[in-house]
CSV table of C-alpha atoms in Angstrom, one decimal:
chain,number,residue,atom,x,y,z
A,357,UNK,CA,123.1,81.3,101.2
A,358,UNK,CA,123.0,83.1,104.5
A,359,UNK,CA,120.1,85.7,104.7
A,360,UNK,CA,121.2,89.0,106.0
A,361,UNK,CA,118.1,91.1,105.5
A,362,UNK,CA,115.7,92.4,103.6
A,363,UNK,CA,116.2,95.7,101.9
A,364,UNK,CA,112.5,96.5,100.4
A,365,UNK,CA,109.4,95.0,98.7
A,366,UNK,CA,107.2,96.6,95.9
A,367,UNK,CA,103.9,95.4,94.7
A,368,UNK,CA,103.3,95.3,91.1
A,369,UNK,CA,100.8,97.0,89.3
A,370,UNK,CA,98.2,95.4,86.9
A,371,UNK,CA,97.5,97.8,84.1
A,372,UNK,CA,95.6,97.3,80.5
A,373,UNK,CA,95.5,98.6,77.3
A,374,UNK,CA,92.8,101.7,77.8
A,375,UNK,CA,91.1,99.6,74.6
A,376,UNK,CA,90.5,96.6,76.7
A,377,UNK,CA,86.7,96.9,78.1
A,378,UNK,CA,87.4,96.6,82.2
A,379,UNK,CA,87.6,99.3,84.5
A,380,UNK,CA,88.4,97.6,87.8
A,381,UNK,CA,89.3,94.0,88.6
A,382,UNK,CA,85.8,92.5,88.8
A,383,UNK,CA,85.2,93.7,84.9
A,384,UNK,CA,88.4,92.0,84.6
A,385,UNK,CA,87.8,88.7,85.6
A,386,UNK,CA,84.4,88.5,84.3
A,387,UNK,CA,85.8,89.4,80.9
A,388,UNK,CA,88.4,86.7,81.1
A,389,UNK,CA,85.4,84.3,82.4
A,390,UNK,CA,83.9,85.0,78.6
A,391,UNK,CA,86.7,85.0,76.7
A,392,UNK,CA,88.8,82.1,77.9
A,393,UNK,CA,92.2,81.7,76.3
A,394,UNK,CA,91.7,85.4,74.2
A,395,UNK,CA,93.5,87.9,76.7
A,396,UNK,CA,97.3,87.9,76.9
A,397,UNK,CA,99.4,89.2,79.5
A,398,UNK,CA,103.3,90.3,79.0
A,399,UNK,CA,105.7,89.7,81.5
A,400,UNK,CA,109.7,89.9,81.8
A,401,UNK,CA,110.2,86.1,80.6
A,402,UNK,CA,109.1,82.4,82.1
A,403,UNK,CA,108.9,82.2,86.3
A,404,UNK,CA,109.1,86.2,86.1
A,405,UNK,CA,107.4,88.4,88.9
A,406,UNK,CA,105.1,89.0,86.4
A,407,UNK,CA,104.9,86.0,85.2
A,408,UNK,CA,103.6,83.9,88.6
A,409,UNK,CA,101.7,87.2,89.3
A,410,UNK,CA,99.3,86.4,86.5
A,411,UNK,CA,99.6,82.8,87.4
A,412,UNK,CA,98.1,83.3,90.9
A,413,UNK,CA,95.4,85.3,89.6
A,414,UNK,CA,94.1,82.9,86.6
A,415,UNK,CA,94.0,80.3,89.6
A,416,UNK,CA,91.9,82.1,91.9
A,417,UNK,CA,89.8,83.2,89.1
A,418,UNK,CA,89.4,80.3,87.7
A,419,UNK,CA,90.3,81.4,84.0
A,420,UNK,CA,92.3,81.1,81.7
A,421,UNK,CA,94.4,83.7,79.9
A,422,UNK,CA,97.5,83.5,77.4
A,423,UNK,CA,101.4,84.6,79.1
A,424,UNK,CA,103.4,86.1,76.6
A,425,UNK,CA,107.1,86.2,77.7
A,426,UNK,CA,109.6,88.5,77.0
A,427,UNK,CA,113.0,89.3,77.3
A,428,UNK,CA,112.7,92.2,79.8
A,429,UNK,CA,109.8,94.5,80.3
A,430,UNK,CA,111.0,97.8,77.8
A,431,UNK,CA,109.9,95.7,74.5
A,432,UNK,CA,106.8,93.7,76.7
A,433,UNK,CA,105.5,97.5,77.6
A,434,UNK,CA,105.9,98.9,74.3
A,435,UNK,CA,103.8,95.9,72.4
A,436,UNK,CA,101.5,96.6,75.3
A,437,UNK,CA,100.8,100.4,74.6
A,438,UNK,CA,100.6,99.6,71.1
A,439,UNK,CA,97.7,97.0,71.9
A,440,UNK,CA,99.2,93.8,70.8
A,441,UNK,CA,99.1,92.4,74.1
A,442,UNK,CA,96.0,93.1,76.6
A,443,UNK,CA,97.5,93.8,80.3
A,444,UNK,CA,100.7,93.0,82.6
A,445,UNK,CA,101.4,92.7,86.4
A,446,UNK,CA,104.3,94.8,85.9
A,447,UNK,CA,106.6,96.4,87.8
A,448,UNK,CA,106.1,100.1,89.5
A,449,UNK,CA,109.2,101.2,87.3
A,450,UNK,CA,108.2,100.2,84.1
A,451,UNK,CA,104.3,100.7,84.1
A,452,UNK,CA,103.6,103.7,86.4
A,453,UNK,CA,104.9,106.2,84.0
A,454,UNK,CA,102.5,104.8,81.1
A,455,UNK,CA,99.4,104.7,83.3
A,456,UNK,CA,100.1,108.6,84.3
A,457,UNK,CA,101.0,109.1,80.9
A,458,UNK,CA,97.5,107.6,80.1
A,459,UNK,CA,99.0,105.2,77.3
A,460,UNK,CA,98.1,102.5,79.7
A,461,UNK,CA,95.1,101.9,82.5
A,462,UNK,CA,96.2,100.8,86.2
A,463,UNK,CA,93.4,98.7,87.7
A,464,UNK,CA,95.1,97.7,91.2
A,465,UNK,CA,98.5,96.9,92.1
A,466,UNK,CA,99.1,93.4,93.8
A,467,UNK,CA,100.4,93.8,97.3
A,468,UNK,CA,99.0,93.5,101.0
A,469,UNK,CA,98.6,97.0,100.9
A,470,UNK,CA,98.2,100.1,98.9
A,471,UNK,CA,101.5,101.3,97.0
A,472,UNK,CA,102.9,104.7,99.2
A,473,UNK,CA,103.6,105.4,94.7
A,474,UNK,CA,99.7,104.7,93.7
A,475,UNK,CA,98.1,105.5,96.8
A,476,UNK,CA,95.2,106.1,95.4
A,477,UNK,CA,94.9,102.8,93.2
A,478,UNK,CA,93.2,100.1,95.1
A,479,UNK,CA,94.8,96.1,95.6
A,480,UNK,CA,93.6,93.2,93.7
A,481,UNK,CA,92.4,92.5,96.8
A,482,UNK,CA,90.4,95.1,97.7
A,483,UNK,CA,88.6,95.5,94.2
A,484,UNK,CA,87.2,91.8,93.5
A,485,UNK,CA,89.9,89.1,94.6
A,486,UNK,CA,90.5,88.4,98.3
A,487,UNK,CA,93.6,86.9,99.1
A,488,UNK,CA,95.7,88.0,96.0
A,489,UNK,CA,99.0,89.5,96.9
A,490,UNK,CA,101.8,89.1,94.6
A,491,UNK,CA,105.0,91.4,93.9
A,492,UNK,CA,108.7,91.5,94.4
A,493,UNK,CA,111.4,91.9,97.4
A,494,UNK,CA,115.0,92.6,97.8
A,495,UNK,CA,117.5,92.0,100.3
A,496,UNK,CA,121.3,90.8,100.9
A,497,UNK,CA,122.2,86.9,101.3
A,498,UNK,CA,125.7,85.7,101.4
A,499,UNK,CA,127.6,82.9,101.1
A,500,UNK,CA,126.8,79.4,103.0
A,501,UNK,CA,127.7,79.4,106.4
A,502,UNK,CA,128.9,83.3,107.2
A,503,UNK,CA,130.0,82.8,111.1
A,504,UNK,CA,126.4,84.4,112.6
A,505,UNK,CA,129.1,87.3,114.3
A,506,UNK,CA,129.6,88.7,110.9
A,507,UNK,CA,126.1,88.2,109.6
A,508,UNK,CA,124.8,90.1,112.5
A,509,UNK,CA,128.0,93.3,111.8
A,510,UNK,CA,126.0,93.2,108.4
A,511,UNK,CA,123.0,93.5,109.2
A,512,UNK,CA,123.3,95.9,111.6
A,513,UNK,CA,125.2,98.3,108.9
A,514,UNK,CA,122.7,97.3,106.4
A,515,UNK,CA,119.9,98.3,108.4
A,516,UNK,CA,122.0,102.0,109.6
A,517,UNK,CA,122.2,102.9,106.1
A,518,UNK,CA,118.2,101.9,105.7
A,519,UNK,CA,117.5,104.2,107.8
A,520,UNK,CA,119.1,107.2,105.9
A,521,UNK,CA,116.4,109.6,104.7
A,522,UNK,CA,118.2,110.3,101.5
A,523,UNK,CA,118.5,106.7,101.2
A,524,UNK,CA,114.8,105.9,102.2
A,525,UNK,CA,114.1,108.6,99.4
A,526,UNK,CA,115.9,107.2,96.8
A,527,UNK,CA,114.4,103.8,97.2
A,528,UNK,CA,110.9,104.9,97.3
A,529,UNK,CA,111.6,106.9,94.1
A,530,UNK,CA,112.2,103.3,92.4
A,531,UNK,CA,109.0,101.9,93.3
A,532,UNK,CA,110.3,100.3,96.5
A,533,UNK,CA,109.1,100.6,99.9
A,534,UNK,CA,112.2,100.7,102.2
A,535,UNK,CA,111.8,97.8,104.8
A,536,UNK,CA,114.6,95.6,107.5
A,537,UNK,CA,114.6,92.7,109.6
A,538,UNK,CA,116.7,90.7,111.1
A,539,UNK,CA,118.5,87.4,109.5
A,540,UNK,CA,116.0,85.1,111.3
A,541,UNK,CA,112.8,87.1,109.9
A,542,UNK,CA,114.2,87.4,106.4
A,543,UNK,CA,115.2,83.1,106.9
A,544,UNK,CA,111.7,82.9,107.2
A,545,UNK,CA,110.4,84.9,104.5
A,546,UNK,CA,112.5,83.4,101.9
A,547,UNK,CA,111.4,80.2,103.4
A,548,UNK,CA,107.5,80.8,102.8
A,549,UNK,CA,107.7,82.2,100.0
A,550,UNK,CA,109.4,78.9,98.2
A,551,UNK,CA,107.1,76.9,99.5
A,552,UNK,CA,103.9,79.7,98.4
A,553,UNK,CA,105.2,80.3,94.9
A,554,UNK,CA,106.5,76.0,94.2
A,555,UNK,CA,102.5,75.5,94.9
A,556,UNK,CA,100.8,78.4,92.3
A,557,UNK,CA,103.8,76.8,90.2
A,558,UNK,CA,102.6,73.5,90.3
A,559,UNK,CA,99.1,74.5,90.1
A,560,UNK,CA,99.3,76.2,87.1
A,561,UNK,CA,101.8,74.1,85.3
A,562,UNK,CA,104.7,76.7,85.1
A,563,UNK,CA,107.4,74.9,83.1
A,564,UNK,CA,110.9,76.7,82.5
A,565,UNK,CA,112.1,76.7,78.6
């Protein structure tokens, strides 16, 4: 592919059934610590977002929990709020409007940074688990070997329209904080992220179906 540029990222949000006995990230992992292989998370399916998400955190935690994959997040959330499951690293899209709802209980979300959506929701990071950061990005790629000319014409009306309020607005709306760069920057970001994700992969023995 040839990267163009990224579009916007959004952390994702680790919420639990309100039954499950944590109330912030350290509860968390000292529950999973004394009941190893008895809490499940849901995610949209094998090598999801959600998926690696919970990955990273049973390997800094050093426990073990169960992933239960599904075929898209709608079903995962509704066995969720029914309590057949115990928490997710979902998306902002499919879990905020449970947690203010109060059918579900955010702990933290998972990026670098508080979500502009749940500013008031601390990160993994912050509440028990430095050096956790985990969500999702978008952004335009085309085909091999674009002549760099045209890449750069795309970018630079890519990035014009970015930078449209009622686009910034509709973006953020989704969960997604509106971000740009240029083809090199997002080369490099794609390229990092492989190589971060192929290790918490290995590490935790990810295996596709």
């Amino acid at each position: 592919f040839s990267p163009i540029t990224l579009v916007g990222s959004s952390p994702l949000v680790l919420a639990v059934h309100p039954s499950l006995p944590a109330k912030n990230v350290k509860t968390l992992i000292a529950l999973a610590r004394a009941r190893p292989g008895q809490l499940t998370y849901v995610s949209a399916g094998i090598g999801s977002s959600g998926h690696l998400g919970g990955a990273l955190f049973e390997t800094l935690t050093h426990t073990k929990m169960v992933h239960v994959p599904y075929k898209g997040m709608a079903i995962a959330i509704t066995d969720l709020i029914s309590g057949q499951v115990s928490m997710t690293f979902g998306t902002s899209l499919s879990v905020v409007p449970q947690v203010r709802s109060g059918r579900l209980r955010a702990l933290a979300t998972t990026g670098a940074k508080r979500s502009p959506a749940l500013p008031d929701l601390p990160t993994v990071a912050e509440t028990g688990l430095p050096g956790y950061e985990a969500g999702l990005w978008y952004g335009f790629v085309g085909p091999a070997k674009i002549p760099p000319e045209i890449v750069q014409r795309l970018n630079s009306a890519i990035v014009a329209v970015l930078q449209l309020p009622d686009i910034r607005e509709r973006l953020a709306s989704q969960g997604l904080d509106p971000q740009y760069n240029t083809p090199e920057e997002f080369a490099k970001l794609i390229v990092s992220d492989v190589e971060r994700w192929a290790k918490v992969i290995q590490r935790a023995g990810v295996q596709a179906e």
